Short mmCIF file of C-alpha atoms in Angstrom, two decimals:
data_model
loop_
_atom_site.label_atom_id
_atom_site.label_comp_id
_atom_site.label_asym_id
_atom_site.label_seq_id
_atom_site.Cartn_x
_atom_site.Cartn_y
_atom_site.Cartn_z
CA PRO A 1 -12.33 -17.79 15.40
CA GLN A 2 -16.58 -18.71 15.62
CA LYS A 3 -16.76 -15.99 13.34
CA GLU A 4 -14.35 -16.49 10.61
CA ILE A 5 -14.58 -18.78 8.65
CA SER A 6 -11.59 -20.11 7.76
CA LEU A 7 -10.73 -21.11 11.29
CA MET A 8 -14.72 -22.97 11.61
CA GLN A 9 -13.25 -25.10 8.61
CA ASN A 10 -10.08 -25.92 10.14
CA SER A 11 -9.32 -26.15 14.12
CA GLU A 12 -5.62 -27.25 13.68
CA ARG A 13 -5.24 -22.50 11.86
CA ALA A 14 -7.71 -22.30 14.73
CA GLY A 15 -5.13 -22.97 17.32
CA THR A 16 -2.39 -22.31 15.60
CA PHE A 17 -4.30 -18.70 15.25
CA THR A 18 -5.48 -18.17 18.67
CA GLY A 19 -1.99 -19.27 19.94
CA ARG A 20 -0.01 -15.80 18.10
CA ILE A 21 -2.81 -13.61 18.99
CA ASP A 22 -1.99 -15.22 23.44
CA GLU A 23 1.78 -14.69 22.49
CA ILE A 24 0.82 -11.27 20.94
CA ILE A 25 -1.56 -9.97 24.47
CA GLY A 26 1.10 -12.27 25.97
CA LYS A 27 4.10 -9.55 25.44
CA LEU A 28 1.65 -6.54 25.04
CA PRO A 29 4.19 -5.20 28.33
CA ASP A 30 7.49 -5.64 25.33
CA TYR A 31 6.33 -3.31 22.27
CA ASP A 32 7.75 -0.32 22.72
CA ASN A 33 4.75 1.49 20.40
CA ASP A 34 1.26 0.73 19.12
CA ASP A 35 2.59 0.65 15.46
CA GLN A 36 4.30 -2.45 16.60
CA VAL A 37 1.42 -4.32 17.89
CA ILE A 38 -0.42 -3.07 14.89
CA ILE A 39 1.82 -4.91 12.71
CA ASP A 40 1.91 -7.80 14.37
CA LEU A 41 -2.18 -8.11 14.78
CA SER A 42 -1.83 -7.60 10.78
CA LYS A 43 0.81 -10.60 10.26
CA ALA A 44 -1.77 -12.55 12.54
CA PHE A 45 -4.39 -12.20 10.37
CA ALA A 46 -2.43 -12.05 6.77
CA SER A 47 -1.42 -15.79 7.96
CA LEU A 48 -4.81 -16.72 7.54
CA GLY A 49 -5.53 -15.95 3.84
CA GLN A 50 -7.85 -14.22 4.21
CA VAL A 51 -8.19 -11.10 2.28
CA HIS A 52 -11.98 -9.64 4.00
CA THR A 53 -9.61 -10.84 7.58
CA ASN A 54 -8.01 -7.89 8.29
CA LEU A 55 -7.49 -4.48 10.24
CA GLU A 56 -8.28 -1.82 7.85
CA LEU A 57 -5.79 1.27 8.11
CA ALA A 58 -6.87 4.06 10.10
CA GLU A 59 -6.62 7.86 8.46
CA GLU A 60 -3.50 9.11 8.73
CA LYS A 61 -1.22 11.96 7.29
CA VAL A 62 0.68 9.91 4.36
CA LEU A 63 3.19 10.85 1.82
CA PRO A 64 2.61 12.76 -0.62
CA PHE A 65 3.37 10.03 -3.78
CA THR A 66 1.15 7.47 -5.72
CA LEU A 67 3.11 4.79 -6.45
CA TYR A 68 2.07 1.73 -8.77
CA MET A 69 4.40 -1.32 -7.95
CA TRP A 70 6.11 -3.27 -11.42
CA GLN A 71 8.02 -6.22 -11.56
CA GLY A 72 8.72 -5.78 -7.84
CA SER A 73 9.79 -1.86 -7.96
CA LEU A 74 7.85 0.79 -6.98
CA TYR A 75 7.75 3.73 -9.24
CA VAL A 76 6.33 7.58 -8.35
CA THR A 77 3.00 7.73 -10.78
CA ASN A 78 1.85 11.04 -9.10
CA THR A 79 3.16 13.38 -6.58
CA ILE A 80 2.61 17.18 -5.59
CA THR A 81 4.09 20.14 -6.07
CA GLY A 82 6.57 20.42 -4.31
CA TYR A 83 7.84 17.15 -6.06
CA PRO A 84 8.32 17.51 -9.33
CA GLU A 85 11.60 16.22 -9.64
CA VAL A 86 10.60 12.67 -8.64
CA LEU A 87 7.53 12.18 -11.00
CA TYR A 88 8.18 9.27 -12.84
CA THR A 89 11.65 7.71 -10.83
CA GLU A 90 11.85 4.75 -8.42
CA LEU A 91 11.32 4.48 -5.11
CA THR A 92 14.74 2.25 -3.39
CA GLU A 93 15.10 3.57 -0.59
CA ILE A 94 13.09 4.24 2.42
CA ASN A 95 15.41 6.36 6.08
CA GLY A 96 18.63 3.78 4.25
CA GLN A 97 16.87 0.81 4.38
CA PRO A 98 16.16 -0.82 0.46
CA VAL A 99 12.67 -0.71 -0.56
CA SER A 100 13.70 -4.47 -1.28
CA SER A 101 13.27 -5.12 1.88
CA VAL A 102 10.51 -3.27 2.75
CA ILE A 103 8.82 -4.80 0.81
CA ALA A 104 9.42 -8.08 1.77
CA GLN A 105 8.53 -7.81 5.23
CA LEU A 106 4.82 -6.00 3.37
CA THR A 107 4.25 -9.89 2.21
CA GLU A 108 3.38 -10.82 5.87
CA VAL A 109 1.60 -8.31 6.66
CA ILE A 110 -0.83 -7.70 4.37
CA SER A 111 -3.75 -10.37 3.40
CA ARG A 112 -4.97 -11.69 0.54
CA ASP A 113 -5.84 -14.53 -1.13
CA ASN A 114 -3.70 -13.58 -4.79
CA GLU A 115 -0.43 -11.89 -6.38
CA GLN A 116 -2.81 -9.33 -6.85
CA GLY A 117 -3.48 -8.40 -3.47
CA LEU A 118 -0.12 -7.41 -3.12
CA LEU A 119 0.44 -5.11 -5.70
CA VAL A 120 -2.80 -2.64 -5.02
CA ASN A 121 -2.04 -2.39 -1.36
CA ILE A 122 2.04 -2.82 -1.05
CA PRO A 123 2.09 0.97 -2.56
CA ARG A 124 -0.90 1.84 -0.45
CA TYR A 125 1.03 0.57 3.13
CA ILE A 126 4.45 1.87 1.96
CA ILE A 127 3.15 5.45 2.34
CA ARG A 128 1.82 5.11 5.72
CA PRO A 129 4.03 6.02 8.33
CA SER A 130 2.50 4.45 11.30
CA VAL A 131 3.39 0.44 8.86
CA LEU A 132 7.16 1.88 8.54
CA HIS A 133 7.55 2.35 12.19
CA GLY A 134 6.13 -0.57 13.57
CA LEU A 135 7.79 -3.15 10.79
CA GLY A 136 10.92 -0.76 12.13
CA VAL A 137 11.62 1.04 9.24
CA ILE A 138 11.46 4.74 10.54
CA GLU A 139 12.27 5.96 13.91
CA ASP A 140 10.39 9.73 13.19
CA LYS A 141 6.92 9.49 11.33
CA SER A 142 6.98 13.13 11.13
CA LYS A 143 9.79 13.89 8.40
CA ILE A 144 11.15 9.92 6.37
CA SER A 145 14.55 10.46 4.50
CA LEU A 146 13.64 8.77 0.65
CA THR A 147 15.79 7.24 -2.19
CA PHE A 148 14.48 7.57 -5.62
CA ARG A 149 16.24 6.90 -8.60
CA GLN A 150 16.30 8.26 -11.95
CA GLU A 151 16.48 6.47 -16.03
CA ASP A 152 19.34 6.85 -16.18
CA GLY A 153 20.80 6.01 -12.47
CA THR A 154 21.56 8.49 -10.98
CA ASP A 155 19.66 9.40 -6.78
CA ILE A 156 17.30 12.58 -5.54
CA LYS A 157 17.76 11.92 -2.08
CA ARG A 158 14.29 14.39 0.02
CA THR A 159 13.78 14.08 3.24
CA VAL A 160 9.63 14.66 3.55
CA GLN A 161 6.96 15.81 5.57
CA PRO A 162 4.17 13.33 5.27
CA VAL A 163 0.69 15.51 5.03
CA SER A 164 -2.76 15.03 5.62
CA GLN A 165 -5.04 12.94 3.18
CA ASN A 166 -7.46 15.16 3.47
CA ASP A 167 -5.22 17.93 2.03
CA SER A 168 -5.89 20.12 -0.40
CA THR A 169 -2.68 20.16 -1.64
CA LEU A 170 -2.80 16.40 -2.63
CA LEU A 171 -5.84 17.06 -5.24
CA ASN A 172 -3.45 18.74 -6.81
CA LEU A 173 -1.25 16.11 -8.56
CA ILE A 174 1.02 17.38 -11.34
CA SER A 175 0.73 13.76 -13.51
CA PRO A 176 0.21 15.49 -16.56
CA TYR A 177 -1.80 12.30 -17.78
CA LYS A 178 -3.19 12.35 -14.56
CA ASP A 179 -8.06 13.18 -16.17
CA THR A 180 -6.15 10.80 -19.43
CA LEU A 181 -5.20 8.00 -18.36
CA LEU A 182 -8.05 5.02 -18.49
CA SER A 183 -7.85 3.68 -15.31
CA SER A 184 -8.73 7.44 -14.37
CA ILE A 185 -11.42 8.03 -16.45
CA ASN A 186 -13.25 4.67 -15.90
CA SER A 187 -13.02 5.57 -11.85
CA LYS A 188 -15.73 7.22 -11.23
CA ARG A 189 -18.35 3.84 -12.63
CA ASN A 190 -18.60 0.07 -10.77
CA TYR A 191 -18.20 -0.97 -13.83
CA SER A 192 -16.85 0.38 -17.64
CA PHE A 193 -15.17 -0.91 -20.37
CA THR A 194 -12.79 0.78 -23.39
CA ASN A 195 -12.21 -0.95 -26.66
CA LEU A 196 -8.86 -1.13 -27.26
CA SER A 197 -8.87 -0.68 -31.08
CA ALA A 198 -5.53 -0.75 -32.55
CA GLU A 199 -3.44 -2.16 -29.22
CA GLN A 200 -6.77 -5.70 -29.78
CA THR A 201 -6.99 -4.93 -26.60
CA LEU A 202 -10.73 -4.79 -24.16
CA TYR A 203 -9.87 -2.10 -20.94
CA VAL A 204 -11.93 -3.84 -18.30
CA ALA A 205 -12.49 -1.20 -15.33
CA TYR A 206 -14.10 -3.37 -12.11
CA ASN A 207 -13.90 -0.44 -9.69
CA SER A 208 -15.43 -1.55 -6.65
CA CYS A 209 -17.63 -5.17 -5.36
CA ALA A 210 -20.92 -3.44 -6.32
CA GLU A 211 -24.47 -4.22 -7.68
CA ASP A 212 -24.39 -1.51 -10.76
CA SER A 213 -26.95 0.77 -10.98
CA GLU A 214 -27.11 0.88 -14.80
#
């Protein structure tokens, strides 16, 4: 509280936050696992509404999908060679639970100061077994049951094993558009822009909150 700016400026908020932390400490013997503790700590930090006041996500094995959030739903925009049939489908269930209910839980977990913070981070958090475990969505972090919905409404059910974030298989993404999307082309510089004259649109890539030497 002596270092976090929103707590320094608001004694009532600081008292509430300290109370939440004390509550977590008090019930440590009652937690089933560390992932649950991390989730509750994240909720306490997220309640401050400060994007930079958060728990950093540790490196771990993740579900082998790149997801994109659009109008409240999550879609697979990239995956590895073992799951070609789910590319461009909607992720609808995790271990039998509707993805919409998992998203609702994540809104209390993710630190942000605007809606964009949720749109960016929900796809990152939901592929992490530790997060799903902490939320009580899964029990076994080594294999996770998922349901995907195709455009024609039919479902695909797969049991998926997480892979290392540094695993070379994650580099072997199969989307045919992975090298042509503007987000990929402009990903290596801190800032860049492209004029899309036909669409009357200026596409700006803001990749890093840092000075650009160029």
